[in-house]
Coordinates of C-alpha atoms in Angstrom, one line a residue:
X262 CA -13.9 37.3 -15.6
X263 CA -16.3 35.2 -17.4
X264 CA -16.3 37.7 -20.5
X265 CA -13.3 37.6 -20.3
X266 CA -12.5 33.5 -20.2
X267 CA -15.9 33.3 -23.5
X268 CA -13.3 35.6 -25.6
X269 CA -10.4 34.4 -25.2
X270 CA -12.4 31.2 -26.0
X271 CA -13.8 32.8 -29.0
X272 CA -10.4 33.7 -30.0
X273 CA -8.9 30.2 -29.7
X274 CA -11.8 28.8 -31.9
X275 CA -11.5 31.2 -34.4
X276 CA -7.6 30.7 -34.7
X277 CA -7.9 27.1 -35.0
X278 CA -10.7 27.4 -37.3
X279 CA -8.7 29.6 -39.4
X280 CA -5.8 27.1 -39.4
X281 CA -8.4 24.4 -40.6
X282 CA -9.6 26.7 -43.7
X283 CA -6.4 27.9 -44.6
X284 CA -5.1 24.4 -45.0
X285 CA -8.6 22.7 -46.8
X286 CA -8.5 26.2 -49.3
X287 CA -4.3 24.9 -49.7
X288 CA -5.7 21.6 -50.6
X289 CA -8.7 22.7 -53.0
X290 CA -5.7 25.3 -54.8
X291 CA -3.6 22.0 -55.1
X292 CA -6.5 20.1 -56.6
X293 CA -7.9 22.7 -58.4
X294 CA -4.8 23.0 -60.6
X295 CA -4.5 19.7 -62.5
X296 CA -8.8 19.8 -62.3
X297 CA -7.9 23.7 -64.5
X298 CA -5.6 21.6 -66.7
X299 CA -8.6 19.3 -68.3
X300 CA -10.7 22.6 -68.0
X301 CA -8.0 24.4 -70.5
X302 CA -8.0 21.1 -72.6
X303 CA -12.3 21.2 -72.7
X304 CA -11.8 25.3 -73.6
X305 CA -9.3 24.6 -76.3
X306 CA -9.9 21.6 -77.8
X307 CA -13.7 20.0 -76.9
X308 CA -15.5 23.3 -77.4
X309 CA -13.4 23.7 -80.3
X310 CA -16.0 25.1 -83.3
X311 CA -19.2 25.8 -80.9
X312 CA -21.1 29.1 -82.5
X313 CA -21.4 30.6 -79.7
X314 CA -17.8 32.0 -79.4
X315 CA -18.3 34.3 -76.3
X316 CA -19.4 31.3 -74.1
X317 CA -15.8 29.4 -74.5
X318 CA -14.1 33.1 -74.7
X319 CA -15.9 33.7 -71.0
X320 CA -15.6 30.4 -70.0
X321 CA -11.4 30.2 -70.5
X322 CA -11.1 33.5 -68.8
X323 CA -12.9 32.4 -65.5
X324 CA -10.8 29.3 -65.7
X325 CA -7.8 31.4 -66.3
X326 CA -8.3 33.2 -63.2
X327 CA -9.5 30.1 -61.2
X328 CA -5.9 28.6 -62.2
X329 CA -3.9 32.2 -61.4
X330 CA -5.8 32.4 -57.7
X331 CA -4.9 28.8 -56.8
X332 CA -1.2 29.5 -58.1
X333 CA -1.1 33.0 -55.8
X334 CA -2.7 30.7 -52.7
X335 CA -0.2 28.5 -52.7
X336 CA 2.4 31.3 -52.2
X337 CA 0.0 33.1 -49.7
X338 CA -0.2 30.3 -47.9
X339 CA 3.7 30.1 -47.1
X340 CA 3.0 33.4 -45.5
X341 CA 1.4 31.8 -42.6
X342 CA 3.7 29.5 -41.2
X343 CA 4.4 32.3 -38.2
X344 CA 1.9 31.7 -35.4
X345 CA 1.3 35.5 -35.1
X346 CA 0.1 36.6 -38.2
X347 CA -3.2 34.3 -37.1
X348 CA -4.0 36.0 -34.6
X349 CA -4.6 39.2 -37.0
X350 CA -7.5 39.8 -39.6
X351 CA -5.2 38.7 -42.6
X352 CA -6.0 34.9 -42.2
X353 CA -9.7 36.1 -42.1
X354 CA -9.1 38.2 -45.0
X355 CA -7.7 35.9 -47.0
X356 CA -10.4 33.1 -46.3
X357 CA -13.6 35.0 -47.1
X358 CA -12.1 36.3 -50.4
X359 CA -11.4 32.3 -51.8
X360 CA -14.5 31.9 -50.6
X361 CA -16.1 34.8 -52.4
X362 CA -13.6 33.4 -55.5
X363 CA -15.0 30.0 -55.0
X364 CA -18.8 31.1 -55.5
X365 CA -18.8 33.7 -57.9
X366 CA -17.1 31.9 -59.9
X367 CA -19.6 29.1 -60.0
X368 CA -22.4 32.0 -60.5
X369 CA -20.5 32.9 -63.1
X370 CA -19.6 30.1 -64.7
X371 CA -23.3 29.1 -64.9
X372 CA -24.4 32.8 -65.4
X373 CA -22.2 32.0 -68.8
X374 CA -23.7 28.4 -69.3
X375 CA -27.1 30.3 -69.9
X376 CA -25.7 31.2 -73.8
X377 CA -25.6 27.2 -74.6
X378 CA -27.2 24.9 -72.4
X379 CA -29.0 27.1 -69.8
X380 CA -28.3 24.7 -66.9
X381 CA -27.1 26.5 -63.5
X382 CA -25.3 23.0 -62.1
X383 CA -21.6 25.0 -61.7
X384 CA -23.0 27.7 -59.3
X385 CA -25.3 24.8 -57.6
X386 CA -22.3 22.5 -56.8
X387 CA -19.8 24.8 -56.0
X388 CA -22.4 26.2 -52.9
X389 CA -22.8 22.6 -52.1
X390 CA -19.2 21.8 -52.1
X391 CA -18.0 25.1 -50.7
X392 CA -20.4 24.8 -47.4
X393 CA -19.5 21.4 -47.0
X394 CA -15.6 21.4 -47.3
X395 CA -15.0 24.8 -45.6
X396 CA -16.7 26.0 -42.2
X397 CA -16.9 29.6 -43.0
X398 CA -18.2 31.9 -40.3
X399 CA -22.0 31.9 -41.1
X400 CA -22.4 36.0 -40.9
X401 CA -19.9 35.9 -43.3
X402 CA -20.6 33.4 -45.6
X403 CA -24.4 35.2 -45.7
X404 CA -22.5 38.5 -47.1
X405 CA -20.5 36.3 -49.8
X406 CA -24.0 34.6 -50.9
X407 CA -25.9 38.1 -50.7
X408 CA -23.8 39.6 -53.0
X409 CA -22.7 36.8 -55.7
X410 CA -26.5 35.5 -55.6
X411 CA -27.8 39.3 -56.6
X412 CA -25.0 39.3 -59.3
X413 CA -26.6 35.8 -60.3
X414 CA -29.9 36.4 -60.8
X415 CA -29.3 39.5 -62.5
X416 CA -27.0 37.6 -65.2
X417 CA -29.4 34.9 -65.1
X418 CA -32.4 37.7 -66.3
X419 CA -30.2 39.5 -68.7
X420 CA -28.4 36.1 -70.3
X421 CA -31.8 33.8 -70.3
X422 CA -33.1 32.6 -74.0
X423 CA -36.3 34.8 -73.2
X424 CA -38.0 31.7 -71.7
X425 CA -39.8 33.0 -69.0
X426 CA -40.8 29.8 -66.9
X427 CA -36.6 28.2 -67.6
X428 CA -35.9 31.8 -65.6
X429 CA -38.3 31.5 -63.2
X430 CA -37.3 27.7 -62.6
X431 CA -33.7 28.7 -62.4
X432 CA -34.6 31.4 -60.3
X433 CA -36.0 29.6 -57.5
X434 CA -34.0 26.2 -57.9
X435 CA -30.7 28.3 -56.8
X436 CA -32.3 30.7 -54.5
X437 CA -33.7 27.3 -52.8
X438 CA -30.0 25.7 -53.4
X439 CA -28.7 28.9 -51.3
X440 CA -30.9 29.6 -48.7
X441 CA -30.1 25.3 -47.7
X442 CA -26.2 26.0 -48.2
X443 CA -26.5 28.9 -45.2
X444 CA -28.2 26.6 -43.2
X445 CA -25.7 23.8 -44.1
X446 CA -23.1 26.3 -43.0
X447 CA -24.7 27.9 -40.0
X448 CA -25.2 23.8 -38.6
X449 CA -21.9 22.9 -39.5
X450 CA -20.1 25.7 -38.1
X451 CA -21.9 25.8 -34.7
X452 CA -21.3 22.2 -34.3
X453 CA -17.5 22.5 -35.0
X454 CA -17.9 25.5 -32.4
X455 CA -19.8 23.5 -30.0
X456 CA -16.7 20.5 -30.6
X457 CA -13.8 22.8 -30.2
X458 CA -15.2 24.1 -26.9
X459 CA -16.1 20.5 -25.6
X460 CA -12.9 19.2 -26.8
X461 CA -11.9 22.2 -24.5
X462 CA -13.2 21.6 -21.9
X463 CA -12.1 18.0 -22.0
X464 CA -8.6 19.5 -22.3
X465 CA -9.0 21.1 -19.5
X466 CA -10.2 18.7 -17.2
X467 CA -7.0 17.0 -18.5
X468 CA -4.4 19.5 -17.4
X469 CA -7.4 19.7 -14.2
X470 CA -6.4 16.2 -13.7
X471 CA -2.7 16.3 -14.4
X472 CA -2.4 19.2 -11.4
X473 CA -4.5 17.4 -8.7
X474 CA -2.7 13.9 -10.0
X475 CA 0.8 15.6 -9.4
X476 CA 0.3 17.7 -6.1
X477 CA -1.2 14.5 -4.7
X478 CA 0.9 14.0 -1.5
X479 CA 0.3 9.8 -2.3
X480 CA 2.0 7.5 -5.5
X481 CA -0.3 7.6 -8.2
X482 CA 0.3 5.6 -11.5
X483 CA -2.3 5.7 -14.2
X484 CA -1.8 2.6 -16.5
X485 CA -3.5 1.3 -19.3
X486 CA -5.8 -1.6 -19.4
X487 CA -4.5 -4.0 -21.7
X488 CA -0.8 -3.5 -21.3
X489 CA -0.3 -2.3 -18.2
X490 CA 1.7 0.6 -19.8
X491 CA 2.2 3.5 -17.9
X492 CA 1.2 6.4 -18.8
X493 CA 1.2 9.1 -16.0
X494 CA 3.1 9.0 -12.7
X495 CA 3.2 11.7 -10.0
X496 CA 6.7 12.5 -8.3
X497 CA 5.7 10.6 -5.7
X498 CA 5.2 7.3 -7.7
X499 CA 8.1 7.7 -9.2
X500 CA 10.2 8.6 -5.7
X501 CA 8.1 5.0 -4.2
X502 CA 9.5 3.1 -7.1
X503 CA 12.9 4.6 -7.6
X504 CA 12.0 5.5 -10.9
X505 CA 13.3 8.0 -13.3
X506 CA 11.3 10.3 -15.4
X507 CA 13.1 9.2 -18.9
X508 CA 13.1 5.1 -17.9
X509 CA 9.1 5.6 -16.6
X510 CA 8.0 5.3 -20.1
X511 CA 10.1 2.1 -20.7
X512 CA 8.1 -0.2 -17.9
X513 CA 5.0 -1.5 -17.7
X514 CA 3.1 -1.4 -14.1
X515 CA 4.0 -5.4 -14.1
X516 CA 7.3 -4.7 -13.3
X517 CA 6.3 -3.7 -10.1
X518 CA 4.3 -6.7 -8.8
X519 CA 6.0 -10.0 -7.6
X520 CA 3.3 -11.9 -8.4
X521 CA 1.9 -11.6 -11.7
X522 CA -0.7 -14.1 -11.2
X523 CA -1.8 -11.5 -8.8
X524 CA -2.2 -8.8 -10.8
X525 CA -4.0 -10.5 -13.5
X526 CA -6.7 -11.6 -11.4
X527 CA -6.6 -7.8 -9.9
X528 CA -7.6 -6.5 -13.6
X529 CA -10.3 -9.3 -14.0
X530 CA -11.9 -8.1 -10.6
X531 CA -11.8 -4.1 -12.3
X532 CA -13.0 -5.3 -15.4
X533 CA -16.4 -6.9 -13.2
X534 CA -16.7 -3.9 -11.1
X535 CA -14.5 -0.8 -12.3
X536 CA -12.7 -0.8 -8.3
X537 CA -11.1 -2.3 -5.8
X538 CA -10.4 -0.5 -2.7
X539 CA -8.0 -1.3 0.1
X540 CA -6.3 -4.1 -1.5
X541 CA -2.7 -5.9 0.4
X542 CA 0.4 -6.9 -1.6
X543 CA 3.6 -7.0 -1.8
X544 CA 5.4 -5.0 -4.4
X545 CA 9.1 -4.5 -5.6
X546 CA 10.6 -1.3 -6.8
X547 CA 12.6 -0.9 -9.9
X548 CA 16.1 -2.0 -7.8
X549 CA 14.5 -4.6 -6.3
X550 CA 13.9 -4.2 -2.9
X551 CA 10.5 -5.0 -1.7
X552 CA 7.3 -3.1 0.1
X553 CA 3.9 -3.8 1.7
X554 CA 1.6 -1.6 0.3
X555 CA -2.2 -0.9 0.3
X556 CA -3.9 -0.1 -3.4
X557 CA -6.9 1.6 -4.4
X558 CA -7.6 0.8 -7.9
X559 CA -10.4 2.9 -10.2
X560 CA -11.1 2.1 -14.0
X561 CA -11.5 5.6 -15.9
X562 CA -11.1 7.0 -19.0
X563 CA -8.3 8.8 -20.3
X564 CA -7.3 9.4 -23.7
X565 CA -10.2 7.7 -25.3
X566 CA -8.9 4.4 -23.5
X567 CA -9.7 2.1 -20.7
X568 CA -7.2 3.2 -17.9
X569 CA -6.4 2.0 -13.9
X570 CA -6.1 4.9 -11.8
X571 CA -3.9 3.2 -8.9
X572 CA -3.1 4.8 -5.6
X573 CA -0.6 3.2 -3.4
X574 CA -0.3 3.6 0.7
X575 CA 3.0 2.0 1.9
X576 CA 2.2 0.2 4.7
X577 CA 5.8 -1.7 4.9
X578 CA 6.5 -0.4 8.9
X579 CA 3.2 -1.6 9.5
X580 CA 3.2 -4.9 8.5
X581 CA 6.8 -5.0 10.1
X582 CA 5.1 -4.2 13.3
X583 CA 2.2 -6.6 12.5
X584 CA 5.1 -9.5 11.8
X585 CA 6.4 -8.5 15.7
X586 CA 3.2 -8.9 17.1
X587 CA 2.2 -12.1 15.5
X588 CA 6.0 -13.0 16.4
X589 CA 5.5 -12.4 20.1
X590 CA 1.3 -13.8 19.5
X591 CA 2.4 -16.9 18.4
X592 CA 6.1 -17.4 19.7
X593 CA 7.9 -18.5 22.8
X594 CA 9.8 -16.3 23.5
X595 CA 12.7 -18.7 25.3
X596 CA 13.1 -21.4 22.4
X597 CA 12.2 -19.3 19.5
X598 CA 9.8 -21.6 18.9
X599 CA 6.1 -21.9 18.2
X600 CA 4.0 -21.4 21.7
X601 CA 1.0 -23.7 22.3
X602 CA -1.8 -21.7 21.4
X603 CA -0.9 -21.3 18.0
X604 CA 0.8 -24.9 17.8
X605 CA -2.3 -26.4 18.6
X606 CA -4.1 -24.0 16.1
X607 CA -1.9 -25.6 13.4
X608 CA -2.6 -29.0 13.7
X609 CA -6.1 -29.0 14.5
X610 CA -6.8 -27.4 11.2
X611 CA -4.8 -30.3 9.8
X612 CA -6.8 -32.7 11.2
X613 CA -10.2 -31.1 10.7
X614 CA -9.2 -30.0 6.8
X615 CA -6.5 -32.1 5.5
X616 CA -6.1 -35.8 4.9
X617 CA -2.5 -35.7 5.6
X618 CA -0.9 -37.8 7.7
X619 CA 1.6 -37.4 10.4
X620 CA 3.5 -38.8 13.6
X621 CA 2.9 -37.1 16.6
X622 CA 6.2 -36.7 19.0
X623 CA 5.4 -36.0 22.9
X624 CA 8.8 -34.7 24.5
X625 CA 9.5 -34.1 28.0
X626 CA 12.6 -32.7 29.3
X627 CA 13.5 -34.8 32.2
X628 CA 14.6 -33.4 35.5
X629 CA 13.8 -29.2 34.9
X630 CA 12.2 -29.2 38.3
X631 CA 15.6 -30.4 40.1
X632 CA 17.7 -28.3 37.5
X633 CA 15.4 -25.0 38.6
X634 CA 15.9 -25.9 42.7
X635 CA 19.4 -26.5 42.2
X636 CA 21.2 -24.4 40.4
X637 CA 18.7 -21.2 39.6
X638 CA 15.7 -20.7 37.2
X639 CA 18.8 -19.7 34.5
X640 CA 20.2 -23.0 34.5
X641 CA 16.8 -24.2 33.6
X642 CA 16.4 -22.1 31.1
X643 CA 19.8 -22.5 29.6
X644 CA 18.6 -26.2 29.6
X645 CA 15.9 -26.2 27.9
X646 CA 16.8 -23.6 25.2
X647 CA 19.8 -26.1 24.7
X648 CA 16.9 -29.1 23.9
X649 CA 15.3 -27.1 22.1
X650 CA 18.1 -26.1 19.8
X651 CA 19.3 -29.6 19.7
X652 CA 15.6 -30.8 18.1
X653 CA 15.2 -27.8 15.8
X654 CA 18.8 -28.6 14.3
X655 CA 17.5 -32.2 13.2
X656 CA 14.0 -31.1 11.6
X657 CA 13.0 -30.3 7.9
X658 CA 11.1 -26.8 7.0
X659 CA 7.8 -28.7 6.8
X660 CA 8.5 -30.3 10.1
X661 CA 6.3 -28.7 13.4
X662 CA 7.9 -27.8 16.6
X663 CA 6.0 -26.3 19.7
X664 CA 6.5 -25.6 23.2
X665 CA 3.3 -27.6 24.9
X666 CA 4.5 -26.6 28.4
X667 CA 7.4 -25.8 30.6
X668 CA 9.3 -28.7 29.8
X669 CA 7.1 -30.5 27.5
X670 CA 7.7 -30.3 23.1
X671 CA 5.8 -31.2 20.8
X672 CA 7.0 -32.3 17.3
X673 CA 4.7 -33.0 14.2
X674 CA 6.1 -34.8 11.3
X675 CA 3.9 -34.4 8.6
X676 CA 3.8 -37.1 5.7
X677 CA 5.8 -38.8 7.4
X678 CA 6.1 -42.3 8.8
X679 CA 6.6 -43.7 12.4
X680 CA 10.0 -45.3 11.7
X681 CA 11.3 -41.5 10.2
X682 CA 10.2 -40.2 13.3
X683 CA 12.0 -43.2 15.8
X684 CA 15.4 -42.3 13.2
X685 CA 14.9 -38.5 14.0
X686 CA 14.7 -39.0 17.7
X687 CA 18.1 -41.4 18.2
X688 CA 19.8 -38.6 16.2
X689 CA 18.4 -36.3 19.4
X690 CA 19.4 -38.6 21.9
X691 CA 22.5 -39.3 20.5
X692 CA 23.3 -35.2 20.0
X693 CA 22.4 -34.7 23.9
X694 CA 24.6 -37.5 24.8
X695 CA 27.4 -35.4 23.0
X696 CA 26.7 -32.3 25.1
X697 CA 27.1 -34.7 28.0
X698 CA 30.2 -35.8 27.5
X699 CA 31.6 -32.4 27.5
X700 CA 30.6 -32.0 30.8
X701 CA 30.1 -28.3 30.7
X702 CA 27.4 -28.3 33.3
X703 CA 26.8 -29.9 36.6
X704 CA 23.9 -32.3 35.4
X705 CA 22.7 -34.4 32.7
X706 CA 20.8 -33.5 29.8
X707 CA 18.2 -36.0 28.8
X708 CA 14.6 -36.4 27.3
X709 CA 11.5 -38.3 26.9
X710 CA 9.5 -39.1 24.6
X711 CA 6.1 -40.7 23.2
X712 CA 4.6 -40.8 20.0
X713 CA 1.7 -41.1 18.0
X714 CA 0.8 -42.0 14.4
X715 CA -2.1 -40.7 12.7
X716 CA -4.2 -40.4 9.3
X717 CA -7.5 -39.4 8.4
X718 CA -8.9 -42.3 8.3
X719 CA -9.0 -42.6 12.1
X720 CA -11.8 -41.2 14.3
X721 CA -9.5 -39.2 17.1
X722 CA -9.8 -35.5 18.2
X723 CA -5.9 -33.7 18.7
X724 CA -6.2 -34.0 22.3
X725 CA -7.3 -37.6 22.4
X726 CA -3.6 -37.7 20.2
X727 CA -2.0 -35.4 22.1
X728 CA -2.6 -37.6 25.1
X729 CA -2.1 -41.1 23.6
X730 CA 1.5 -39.8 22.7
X731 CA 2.1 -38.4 26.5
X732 CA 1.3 -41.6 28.0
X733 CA 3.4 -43.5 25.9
X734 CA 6.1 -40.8 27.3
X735 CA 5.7 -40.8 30.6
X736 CA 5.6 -45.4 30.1
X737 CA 9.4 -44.3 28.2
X738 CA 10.1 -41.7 31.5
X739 CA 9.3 -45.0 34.2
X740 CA 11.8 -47.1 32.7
X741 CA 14.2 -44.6 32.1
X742 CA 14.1 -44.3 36.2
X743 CA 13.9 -47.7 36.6
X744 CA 10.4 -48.4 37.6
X745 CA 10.0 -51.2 35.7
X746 CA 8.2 -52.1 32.4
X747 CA 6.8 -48.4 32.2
X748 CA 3.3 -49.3 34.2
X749 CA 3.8 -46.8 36.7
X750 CA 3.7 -43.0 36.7
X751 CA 5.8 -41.6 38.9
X752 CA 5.1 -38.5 41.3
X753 CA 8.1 -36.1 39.6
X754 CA 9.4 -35.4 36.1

């Protein structure tokens, strides 16, 4: 299996690396042309009247067939535009004989230049330049330069002037010059090898990725870093979000966040420390509706860019549970309203943290007890969830209602003043005097109250507040029964 996954390897490389040379040689043929063009002009006109007439006679006639083999590429080339003839030997063919045409005919060329300049520069650059533009198979390549470099030396010996050491120079300058262009050769083309088969790889811990990022039974979006554009998401995202694959493309992960302050501060923390696990939000989907969900967020690499690999939990039906049980936690479950515990949580974190004021209201629904003995523990409830509703229907949002006791309120309105408060509470009075005169029940509805005004500047703890304010209800509660100017306490509610 492993011989078998290096071939088919080997054949990929070779295909590709086919593709490469067919299309460099298309270029060369292309350039090569108009460079033939000024080479016709130097043969015809600038050597015009040298002695040496065989030189410029040669000289045309490798140009002449330079200029016909680029003309035939260029047709050749059309030949491969089907994918299946590369995967036979033509493609091979075809590039080791350009090649073969590119280097002989710089040995010839310069084989040529030995009858009027001696200089060997043609067969020197075109090695150079063949080795460096095209990355021939090296076996191959060493075949090409075998045989063209034996035909060289033996037109160098036969064409020399006779001067032994110019040979000799000659001789060993372009044996040098060819023994570095296969090594130039053999480097470059194991290093494109060793490229195409990491850039395999890396393809293939791509489509790795894509399979395990798309059978992944959680949403996954992967998004990019500056953006926020998406660029992968698995069915499942796509199901989360009620997204379609053709809009996906269109949004940016932003779109899914309700608070974009949020998410920016999100990136900032991946940006410090490449994760963030287990992170709480709220998110919308694409028609609006809205989810609890928990994130893992990872900072990887993908596509030679900074990515967010983000996998989403939803955690909606939990937090709806988790509402219930802080409902029931922190509610009373007769008024609706807040129960003590957490009432008294509330404000004594706004008296140990904040500096805002606020008046204090201690209620107490008079007569419960005699209510409950008389007529049923319904009654009483019916009467106090009918207090309660009466109060809650004259307070603002800010405002703090909560059930101290059985019969006992209280109400905390913050930044507010004692006069608001006194307005507020004739409202109340004057609402339960309203149920009264319908005289739907046996009894009378009533309530009393004390209150208590404070700020930060004022060295008090909540229950030293909590108990200035009940006084001053139970002084309201004495006169209300007729006991005077409110000095005495007396034995019932």
């Amino acid at each position: 299996m492993l011989n078998i996954h290096v071939n088919n390897n080997n054949i990929e490389f070779t295909t590709s690396n086919n593709i490469l040379l067919l299309t460099r040689i298309r270029y060369a043929s292309i350039i090569l042309l108009f460079l033939y063009i000024y080479c016709f002009y130097a043969d015809f006109y600038l050597y015009k009247g040298i002695p040496e007439n065989s030189y410029r006679l040669i000289l045309t006639c490798i140009h002449l067939l330079g200029f016909t083999a680029s003309i035939a590429f260029l047709f050749i080339h059309k030949l491969f535009k089907h994918d299946t003839i590369y995967h036979t030997v033509w493609p091979t063919v075809t590039i080791n004989f350009y090649i073969f045409t590119y280097v002989m005919g710089g040995a010839l060329a310069s084989i040529n230049s030995q009858q009027l300049n001696g200089n060997i520069y043609a067969y020197i650059v075109i090695l150079i330049g063949v080795v460096s533009l095209f990355p021939v198979r090296p076996r191959h390549f060493f075949f090409i330069l075998f045989f063209t470099h034996i035909i060289f030396l033996v037109g160098l010996y036969y064409f020399s002037d006779g001067n032994k050491y110019d040979f000799i120079s000659n001789q060993i300058n372009s044996t040098g010059t060819a023994v570095i262009s296969f090594i130039i050769c053999f480097v470059l083309y194991s290093f494109r090898k060793r490229d195409f088969r990491n850039q395999l790889i890396i393809k293939n811990s791509e489509q790795n990725l894509l399979h395990l990022f798309n059978v992944n039974p959680y949403p996954l979006i992967l998004t990019s870093l500056d953006n926020g554009k998406i660029l992968l998401a698995n069915n499942k995202a796509l199901e989360f979000y009620h997204v379609t694959t053709e809009n996906v493309a269109s949004l940016d992960v932003n779109h899914f966040y309700t608070n974009k302050e949020e998410r920016t501060s999100i990136m900032e923390e991946l940006r410090t420390h490449g994760h963030l696990d287990n992170y709480v939000l709220e998110q919308k989907t694409s028609d609006g509706s809205k989810k609890w969900v928990l994130v893992n967020y990872k900072l990887i690499d993908y596509m030679d860019q900074k990515c967010v690999l983000t996998g989403t939990t939803d955690i909606t039906d939990l937090k709806k549970i988790e509402a219930e049980l802080e409902m029931y936690a922190t509610t009373d479950m007769l008024t609706g309203v807040l129960n003590r515990r957490k009432g008294m949580e509330i404000l004594q974190e706004i008296t140990e943290t904040s500096t805002i004021p606020f008046v204090l209201l201690f209620i107490d629904i008079n007569n419960l007890k005699q209510v409950n003995d008389h007529y049923g523990h319904p009654e009483g409830d019916y009467l106090v969830k009918t207090v309660c509703h009466v109060i809650k229907s004259r307070l603002d949002n800010q405002d703090i209602i909560f059930r101290y006791g059985g019969d006992e309120f209280i109400i905390a309105f913050l930044d507010k003043h004692t006069n608001h408060a006194e307005r507020i509470w004739s409202e109340i009075v004057a609402l339960l005097e309203e149920e009264n005169s319908k005289k739907i029940k046996p009894y009378s509805i009533s309530v009393s109250h004390g209150l208590f005004y404070y700020n930060s500047a004022q060295s008090i703890s909540l229950q030293e507040i909590i108990n200035y304010a009940d006084k001053e209800m139970y002084k309201e509660k004495a006169i209300m029964k007729g006991l005077g100017d409110g000095s005495l306490v007396p034995d019932f509610k």
